[in-house]
Amino acid sequence: MTNLQAKQASKSGAMPGGAHASVTGDVDSNFSDLHPAYSTLQAMAESNRCLYCYDAPCVTACPTSIDIPSFIRKISTGNPDGAAKTILSANIMGGTCARACPTEVLCEQACVRNVSEDVAVEIGSLQRFAVDHLMARDELPHPFKRAAATGKQIAVVGAGPAGLSCAHRAAMLGHDVTVFEAKAKPGGLNEYGLAAYKMTHDFAQREVEFLLGIGGIRIEYGKALGRDITLGALRDGYDAVFVGVGLGSSNNLGLPGEAFDGVDDAISFIEQLRQTEPKSDMPVGHNVIVIGGGNTAIDAAVQAKRLGADEVTLVYRRGAEHMSATEFEQELAKINGVIVRYWAKPVAIKANGKLIGMEFEKTELRDGKLVGTGETFDIRADQILKAIGQKIKTDDLAGMEISGGKIVVDDKYQTTAPGIFAGGDCIKSGEDLTVQSVEDGKQAAIAIDAFLKSA
Ligand SMILES: Cc1cc2nc3c(=O)[nH]c(=O)nc-3n(C[C@H](O)[C@H](O)[C@H](O)COP(=O)(O)OP(=O)(O)OC[C@H]3O[C@@H](n4cnc5c(N)ncnc54)[C@H](O)[C@@H]3O)c2cc1C
């Protein structure tokens, strides 16, 4: 049994079904929770599997260093709100991370139960149980208090995980924060990018509301850096600036016909899907091709299939072992009925008045270099989704060094422009994971606090 099958079987109490087990004829039910929430009984039972290791490798494996044994112990003693406070003190977006983290390559991979029983403690599900429990208790005050007011003003650009985590920690440290967000809603990719079956029931918005409960944070929507505001003006008007704009621009294939109706980037497709309710109102092609080998490609392919596409083919130019999508995500695609074709690259978009498909050339490695073999094949399609990476939009990043399409920062998240810090997907060392962006934002706020105290 694979990791994914074991996880699904243990969560549903059933053996995994056939290849199309997760896709039903009812589109809206295809977007219900990928991993349903634990009951109290399940949480108590699972928490008792934790060995509370002395040197807990799961803590080291978590980018935000959540004290996992301690929060699990609190669940096992009937104190889920205390468990949530432990989680949120390290990671204020512990609710999203519990749903979206690839735990199988982070905390759960490090769990010693993998050795003794072949199955890790389900840390992600326990984390979700605790955070959801606390967030449902509206009568409780925000779990963290602000330090005495410093009188310092911080500008944050971007209300994604990095920006909001920075804002929350800076507010905790006593600073006043104004967040400038280009879009109409906060949350960044939590709201517009994560797969709909991971982020159900408007969770991204509820989490932001909860985070703002600390006070001292104001968000200005529809304010884009480079269009409505400039870095220079922010630097003049505020004591420090944090840039957390993510990666706003998708890469193109560089083929004629990319502007054709039906050819889109996967991020826009997912964004539209996330904002469509009910999901059954979202249009999808009959035959969909997704190009790419990362989690975005997998998410687009699985969601296209769950929307009711007859055939979804994911095409990747290298082998399965080279894909940046985790093994879990790759298996998710397969059990949702996505056809995966390796070792092929797109060479032409085909249309006869309307989109009809794509031509591919087979590829291979020759002396370590990826080359086309000359052998081609066609796949028919009325929708093509490109998921071949993103890059930073460079409007108004003047004064900051950019390398490899990302902002260069030092180990204190300071850019090359004095007083301007950055974190999340837009920085050079960015891991492109929600949890890493939350950690970047938190650490940047601590660095900004030290910078302001030393000024
Ligand atoms: C399709 C997809 C699926 C993913 N799935 C997962 C997953 O399952 N698990 C996981 O851990 N990670 C996942 N990730 C990665 C994760 O979403 C990102 O690492 C994380 O959201 C990055 O946070 P951020 O704050 O740096 O950027 P973002 O989330 O992109 O937020 C940036 C914010 O800045 C705003 N902004 C942009 N430009 C400007 C401007 N000029 N002025 C003002 N505001 C601006 C944006 O509107 C946005 O609100 C996924 C990513 C994608 C694309």
XYZ file of C-alpha atoms and ligand atoms in Angstrom:
508
model
C 0.000 0.000 0.000
C 1.361 3.435 -0.924
C 1.654 6.342 1.554
C -1.393 8.042 0.073
C -3.475 4.886 0.121
C -2.447 4.185 3.716
C -3.388 7.736 4.658
C -6.738 7.571 2.905
C -7.510 4.134 4.283
C -6.664 5.147 7.834
C -8.730 8.324 7.568
C -11.800 6.837 5.955
C -11.603 3.532 7.797
C -11.897 1.825 4.410
C -9.552 0.318 1.876
C -8.890 2.560 -1.100
C -11.185 2.064 -4.045
C -10.367 1.879 -7.739
C -8.460 4.345 -9.881
C -11.315 6.862 -10.039
C -12.351 6.422 -6.413
C -12.261 10.126 -5.507
C -14.182 11.479 -8.520
C -17.958 11.234 -8.437
C -20.636 12.462 -10.825
C -21.589 15.176 -8.345
C -19.152 18.035 -9.020
C -19.798 19.893 -5.759
C -19.182 16.848 -3.581
C -15.867 16.347 -5.447
C -14.673 19.530 -3.743
C -15.463 18.528 -0.192
C -12.589 18.155 2.296
C -9.745 15.951 1.006
C -9.104 14.797 4.578
C -12.196 15.231 6.743
C -11.692 16.695 10.220
C -11.066 14.450 13.227
C -13.745 13.874 15.833
C -12.693 14.367 19.475
C -12.489 10.597 19.874
C -10.218 10.216 16.829
C -8.004 13.066 18.041
C -7.657 11.531 21.512
C -6.792 8.119 20.047
C -4.274 9.488 17.536
C -2.625 11.799 20.089
C -1.941 8.785 22.258
C 0.248 7.332 19.504
C 2.802 10.132 20.019
C 5.925 9.012 21.886
C 6.815 12.597 22.983
C 10.385 11.994 21.827
C 13.127 13.710 23.782
C 14.759 15.156 20.660
C 11.521 15.222 18.600
C 12.710 15.115 14.975
C 9.261 16.322 13.851
C 9.971 19.747 15.397
C 13.204 20.128 13.435
C 11.379 19.061 10.259
C 8.752 21.813 10.673
C 9.940 25.090 9.058
C 8.113 27.009 11.816
C 9.479 24.740 14.613
C 6.080 24.094 16.207
C 6.530 22.248 19.526
C 4.665 19.212 18.209
C 5.033 16.805 21.166
C 3.818 19.530 23.507
C 0.673 20.346 21.497
C -0.124 16.666 20.999
C 0.242 16.075 24.749
C -2.253 18.892 25.388
C -4.769 17.253 23.041
C -4.331 13.926 24.822
C -5.055 15.575 28.175
C -8.266 17.206 26.883
C -6.847 20.719 26.352
C -7.233 21.402 22.589
C -7.302 25.199 23.053
C -3.967 25.058 24.873
C -2.674 22.870 22.030
C -3.824 25.497 19.514
C -2.030 28.255 21.399
C 1.209 26.248 21.281
C 0.789 25.790 17.506
C -0.196 29.390 16.766
C 2.626 30.874 18.856
C 5.026 29.387 16.278
C 2.777 29.538 13.217
C -0.185 31.906 13.168
C -1.459 30.151 10.023
C -1.347 26.731 11.678
C -4.903 26.123 10.419
C -3.991 26.496 6.745
C -0.720 24.629 7.189
C -2.585 21.736 8.835
C -4.630 21.477 5.631
C -2.038 22.273 2.967
C 1.412 21.282 4.243
C 3.031 18.316 2.519
C 3.364 16.727 5.983
C 4.529 13.474 4.398
C 7.838 15.162 3.510
C 8.011 17.392 6.625
C 6.962 16.550 10.217
C 5.290 13.216 9.486
C 8.261 11.952 7.490
C 10.442 12.533 10.558
C 8.027 10.788 12.977
C 9.665 7.813 14.698
C 6.384 5.849 14.434
C 7.358 5.354 10.765
C 10.048 3.007 12.022
C 8.128 1.225 14.742
C 4.737 0.914 12.995
C 5.245 2.029 9.374
C 2.672 4.818 9.846
C 3.492 8.267 11.246
C 1.366 10.025 13.856
C -1.049 12.147 11.790
C 0.378 15.433 13.013
C -1.402 17.529 10.364
C -4.839 16.205 11.317
C -4.142 16.724 15.033
C -2.963 20.276 14.341
C -6.148 20.984 12.395
C -8.292 19.542 15.195
C -6.705 21.835 17.788
C -6.705 25.055 15.715
C -10.260 24.534 14.450
C -11.400 23.932 18.029
C -9.978 27.256 19.188
C -11.123 29.228 16.142
C -14.703 28.006 16.629
C -14.767 29.541 20.120
C -15.676 33.141 19.201
C -16.181 33.991 22.869
C -12.454 33.581 23.612
C -10.173 36.637 23.306
C -7.356 36.539 20.749
C -4.756 34.180 22.247
C -1.863 36.670 21.973
C -1.419 40.079 23.566
C 0.379 43.067 22.041
C 3.489 44.474 23.682
C 3.439 48.139 24.781
C 3.039 50.465 21.782
C 6.385 51.421 20.200
C 4.961 54.260 18.088
C 6.647 52.725 15.024
C 4.777 52.290 11.737
C 5.456 49.361 9.431
C 4.212 48.997 5.842
C 3.630 45.484 4.544
C 3.086 44.904 0.822
C 0.959 41.823 0.087
C -1.619 40.142 2.323
C -0.482 36.583 1.599
C 0.912 34.163 4.206
C 4.278 35.985 4.365
C 2.798 39.492 4.658
C 0.104 38.538 7.166
C 2.481 36.528 9.312
C 4.882 39.487 9.358
C 2.009 41.864 10.193
C 0.782 39.671 13.058
C 4.198 39.272 14.659
C 5.003 42.981 14.221
C 1.669 43.876 15.860
C 2.486 41.505 18.728
C 5.786 43.328 19.171
C 3.891 46.618 19.635
C 4.214 48.164 16.164
C 1.340 49.521 14.059
C 1.036 47.889 10.662
C -0.587 48.939 7.391
C -0.899 46.200 4.764
C -1.242 47.185 1.096
C -2.943 44.459 -0.932
C -3.517 44.599 -4.692
C -6.551 42.306 -4.667
C -9.992 42.715 -3.109
C -9.492 39.918 -0.554
C -6.651 38.944 1.795
C -4.934 35.554 2.071
C -2.834 35.443 -1.112
C -2.653 31.924 -2.499
C -4.470 30.586 0.591
C -7.527 32.294 -0.883
C -6.731 32.134 -4.613
C -4.328 29.231 -5.148
C -4.528 26.252 -2.781
C -6.659 23.407 -4.073
C -10.358 23.907 -3.309
C -10.620 20.469 -1.628
C -7.869 21.479 0.820
C -9.355 24.872 1.757
C -13.098 24.314 2.145
C -15.770 26.445 3.828
C -14.136 29.839 3.359
C -11.390 28.852 5.796
C -8.813 31.289 4.351
C -11.026 34.293 5.138
C -11.951 33.038 8.617
C -8.267 32.570 9.395
C -7.406 36.129 8.340
C -10.243 37.504 10.502
C -8.894 35.491 13.422
C -5.319 36.731 12.803
C -6.483 40.362 12.667
C -8.093 39.876 16.090
C -4.774 40.896 17.651
C -5.438 44.540 16.662
C -3.012 47.122 15.285
C -3.217 45.892 11.678
C -5.047 47.823 8.944
C -5.416 46.428 5.414
C -5.859 48.675 2.379
C -7.310 46.656 -0.489
C -6.911 47.440 -4.181
C -3.539 49.100 -3.529
C -0.807 47.686 -5.763
C 2.869 48.433 -5.459
C 3.994 49.826 -8.806
C 0.491 51.043 -9.710
C -0.923 52.912 -6.698
C 2.071 53.111 -4.385
C 5.849 53.187 -4.721
C 8.552 51.723 -2.541
C 10.110 55.173 -2.204
C 6.899 56.647 -0.793
C 6.493 53.727 1.616
C 10.074 54.051 2.802
C 9.528 57.788 3.381
C 6.203 57.343 5.169
C 6.983 54.326 7.370
C 9.767 53.257 9.732
C 10.275 49.958 7.870
C 8.774 48.104 4.897
C 8.171 44.379 4.317
C 7.616 43.105 0.773
C 5.664 39.827 0.478
C 4.261 40.015 -3.034
C 4.713 36.359 -3.983
C 5.253 35.424 -7.620
C 2.703 37.255 -9.719
C 3.583 36.256 -13.237
C 3.310 32.820 -14.936
C 5.872 31.578 -17.457
C 4.848 31.078 -21.081
C 5.625 28.140 -23.369
C 6.930 30.410 -26.112
C 4.819 28.716 -28.797
C 2.627 30.356 -31.457
C -1.073 30.224 -30.515
C -0.664 30.774 -26.770
C -3.226 33.569 -26.841
C -5.757 31.155 -28.342
C -9.078 30.728 -26.563
C -8.784 27.691 -24.274
C -5.065 28.118 -23.566
C -4.605 29.504 -20.081
C -2.192 29.448 -17.187
C -3.025 26.964 -14.442
C -2.882 29.619 -11.714
C -5.647 31.698 -13.363
C -7.757 28.545 -13.828
C -7.350 27.636 -10.137
C -8.002 31.226 -9.054
C -11.257 31.320 -11.021
C -12.258 27.943 -9.596
C -11.526 29.051 -6.024
C -13.790 32.088 -6.495
C -16.658 30.146 -8.139
C -19.524 28.861 -5.980
C -21.038 26.388 -6.473
C -18.083 24.651 -8.109
C -20.452 23.078 -10.641
C -20.772 26.567 -12.240
C -17.096 26.508 -13.250
C -16.576 25.673 -16.946
C -14.023 23.007 -17.892
C -12.993 21.392 -21.186
C -13.813 17.848 -22.271
C -10.192 17.014 -23.024
C -7.718 18.938 -20.911
C -3.926 18.977 -21.211
C -1.844 20.254 -18.280
C 1.829 21.017 -18.904
C 4.222 20.856 -15.956
C 5.623 18.707 -13.169
C 5.014 20.657 -9.980
C 2.228 20.783 -7.427
C 0.446 23.509 -9.408
C 0.247 21.179 -12.417
C -1.106 18.365 -10.242
C -3.636 20.672 -8.554
C -4.898 21.953 -11.913
C -5.150 18.436 -13.365
C -6.942 16.927 -10.360
C -9.378 19.838 -10.124
C -10.122 19.710 -13.876
C -10.922 16.027 -13.490
C -13.078 16.670 -10.420
C -14.948 19.358 -12.371
C -16.002 16.656 -14.821
C -13.477 16.792 -17.701
C -13.674 13.505 -19.652
C -9.936 13.183 -20.046
C -7.122 15.060 -18.330
C -3.548 14.417 -19.474
C -0.617 15.839 -17.549
C 2.516 16.006 -19.683
C 5.948 16.422 -18.129
C 9.226 16.720 -19.994
C 11.199 14.489 -17.622
C 10.531 11.351 -15.527
C 8.394 10.891 -12.413
C 11.489 10.994 -10.211
C 12.331 14.494 -11.491
C 8.911 15.996 -10.742
C 8.872 18.649 -8.035
C 5.349 17.506 -7.075
C 5.557 15.263 -4.036
C 4.954 11.524 -4.318
C 1.679 12.063 -2.428
C 0.478 14.622 -5.005
C 1.551 12.412 -7.926
C -0.466 9.534 -6.532
C -3.410 11.836 -5.894
C -3.415 12.655 -9.616
C -3.385 9.011 -10.566
C -6.177 7.904 -8.237
C -8.268 10.794 -9.567
C -7.920 9.373 -13.067
C -5.399 11.870 -14.467
C -3.298 10.347 -17.272
C 0.385 11.210 -16.766
C 2.769 11.204 -19.764
C 6.463 11.600 -18.975
C 9.402 12.467 -21.235
C 7.605 14.738 -23.712
C 7.660 18.470 -24.425
C 5.078 20.611 -26.232
C 6.121 21.748 -29.706
C 2.913 23.128 -31.277
C -0.572 24.255 -30.323
C -3.068 22.915 -32.864
C -6.201 24.742 -33.943
C -8.569 24.869 -36.893
C -10.569 27.944 -35.967
C -10.760 26.553 -32.462
C -8.341 24.716 -30.219
C -8.060 21.039 -31.133
C -4.932 19.817 -29.383
C -1.221 19.869 -28.999
C 1.776 18.252 -30.627
C 4.530 16.860 -28.410
C 8.047 15.637 -29.018
C 9.423 12.788 -26.953
C 12.460 13.694 -24.850
C 15.405 11.895 -23.296
C 18.558 12.658 -21.368
C 21.723 12.595 -23.498
C 24.979 13.222 -21.600
C 22.864 14.705 -18.785
C 21.121 17.148 -21.161
C 17.401 17.028 -21.952
C 16.940 16.722 -25.724
C 14.094 15.988 -28.138
C 14.237 12.577 -29.864
C 12.504 13.816 -33.031
C 9.570 11.432 -32.469
C 6.275 13.324 -32.128
C 2.692 12.565 -31.116
C -0.567 14.506 -30.756
C -3.031 14.766 -27.878
C -6.428 16.279 -28.593
C -7.617 19.045 -26.304
C -10.170 21.814 -26.012
C -8.370 23.243 -22.969
C -4.642 23.599 -22.248
C -3.346 24.690 -18.841
C 0.257 25.837 -18.469
C 1.962 25.199 -15.123
C 5.623 25.698 -15.960
C 6.603 28.038 -13.156
C 6.147 31.595 -12.058
C 8.338 34.603 -11.612
C 8.206 37.824 -9.666
C 6.591 40.860 -11.278
C 9.356 43.397 -11.174
C 7.297 46.630 -11.330
C 8.706 49.092 -8.845
C 11.237 46.900 -7.116
C 13.857 49.550 -7.827
C 16.718 49.644 -5.346
C 16.508 45.942 -4.553
C 18.834 43.415 -6.084
C 16.992 40.727 -8.058
C 18.726 37.459 -8.919
C 17.226 34.463 -10.717
C 13.901 36.317 -10.810
C 13.720 36.696 -7.014
C 14.574 39.359 -4.436
C 17.956 38.901 -2.757
C 17.855 39.086 1.069
C 20.436 38.451 3.779
C 19.918 36.109 6.742
C 17.854 38.832 8.454
C 15.459 39.165 5.490
C 16.958 42.587 4.722
C 17.022 43.431 0.996
C 19.781 45.484 -0.573
C 17.553 48.579 -0.080
C 18.019 49.901 3.487
C 14.958 49.484 5.715
C 13.166 47.260 3.206
C 12.740 43.606 4.113
C 11.200 40.773 2.083
C 10.016 37.188 2.515
C 7.879 34.394 1.117
C 7.870 33.131 -2.465
C 9.373 36.373 -3.809
C 12.774 35.904 -2.131
C 15.718 33.963 -3.417
C 15.822 31.267 -0.756
C 12.027 30.873 -0.879
C 10.801 27.273 -0.599
C 7.438 27.995 -2.264
C 5.511 26.427 0.617
C 2.900 28.179 2.747
C 4.644 27.149 5.947
C 7.986 28.577 4.787
C 6.320 31.892 3.864
C 4.738 32.089 7.322
C 8.148 31.466 8.887
C 9.764 34.097 6.648
C 7.150 36.670 7.666
C 7.542 35.890 11.367
C 11.359 36.010 11.278
C 11.331 39.189 9.181
C 9.095 40.902 11.772
C 11.561 39.923 14.514
C 14.428 41.282 12.366
C 12.502 44.513 11.679
C 11.907 44.919 15.423
C 15.666 44.601 16.069
C 16.386 47.027 13.198
C 13.978 49.618 14.647
C 15.424 49.248 18.139
C 18.955 49.771 16.818
C 18.035 52.812 14.686
C -1.553 26.531 -7.387
C -0.716 26.502 -6.143
C -0.947 25.534 -5.195
C -0.175 25.499 -4.048
N -0.415 24.516 -3.137
C 0.322 24.475 -2.002
C 0.054 23.481 -1.020
O -0.815 22.647 -1.185
N 0.805 23.520 0.121
C 1.784 24.459 0.334
O 2.422 24.460 1.401
N 2.036 25.408 -0.584
C 1.329 25.440 -1.743
N 1.583 26.401 -2.668
C 2.620 27.421 -2.383
C 2.070 28.504 -1.436
O 0.759 28.863 -1.819
C 2.990 29.712 -1.459
O 4.291 29.277 -1.097
C 2.557 30.819 -0.499
O 1.228 31.222 -0.719
C 3.470 32.034 -0.660
O 3.069 33.053 0.189
P 3.447 34.565 -0.128
O 2.812 35.376 0.934
O 4.904 34.674 -0.360
O 2.785 34.861 -1.556
P 1.274 34.848 -2.035
O 0.480 33.810 -1.366
O 1.364 34.798 -3.522
O 0.706 36.267 -1.574
C 1.198 37.460 -2.154
C 0.180 38.558 -1.923
O 0.710 39.773 -2.434
C -0.272 40.418 -3.237
N 0.454 41.220 -4.232
C 1.138 40.783 -5.322
N 1.678 41.818 -5.976
C 1.337 42.926 -5.289
C 1.593 44.322 -5.484
N 2.320 44.763 -6.522
N 1.086 45.202 -4.597
C 0.336 44.764 -3.527
N 0.052 43.461 -3.320
C 0.545 42.558 -4.181
C -1.039 39.269 -3.849
O -2.320 39.699 -4.301
C -1.128 38.314 -2.670
O -2.211 38.613 -1.814
C 0.844 26.453 -3.840
C 1.082 27.439 -4.803
C 0.314 27.460 -5.940
C 0.601 28.507 -6.993
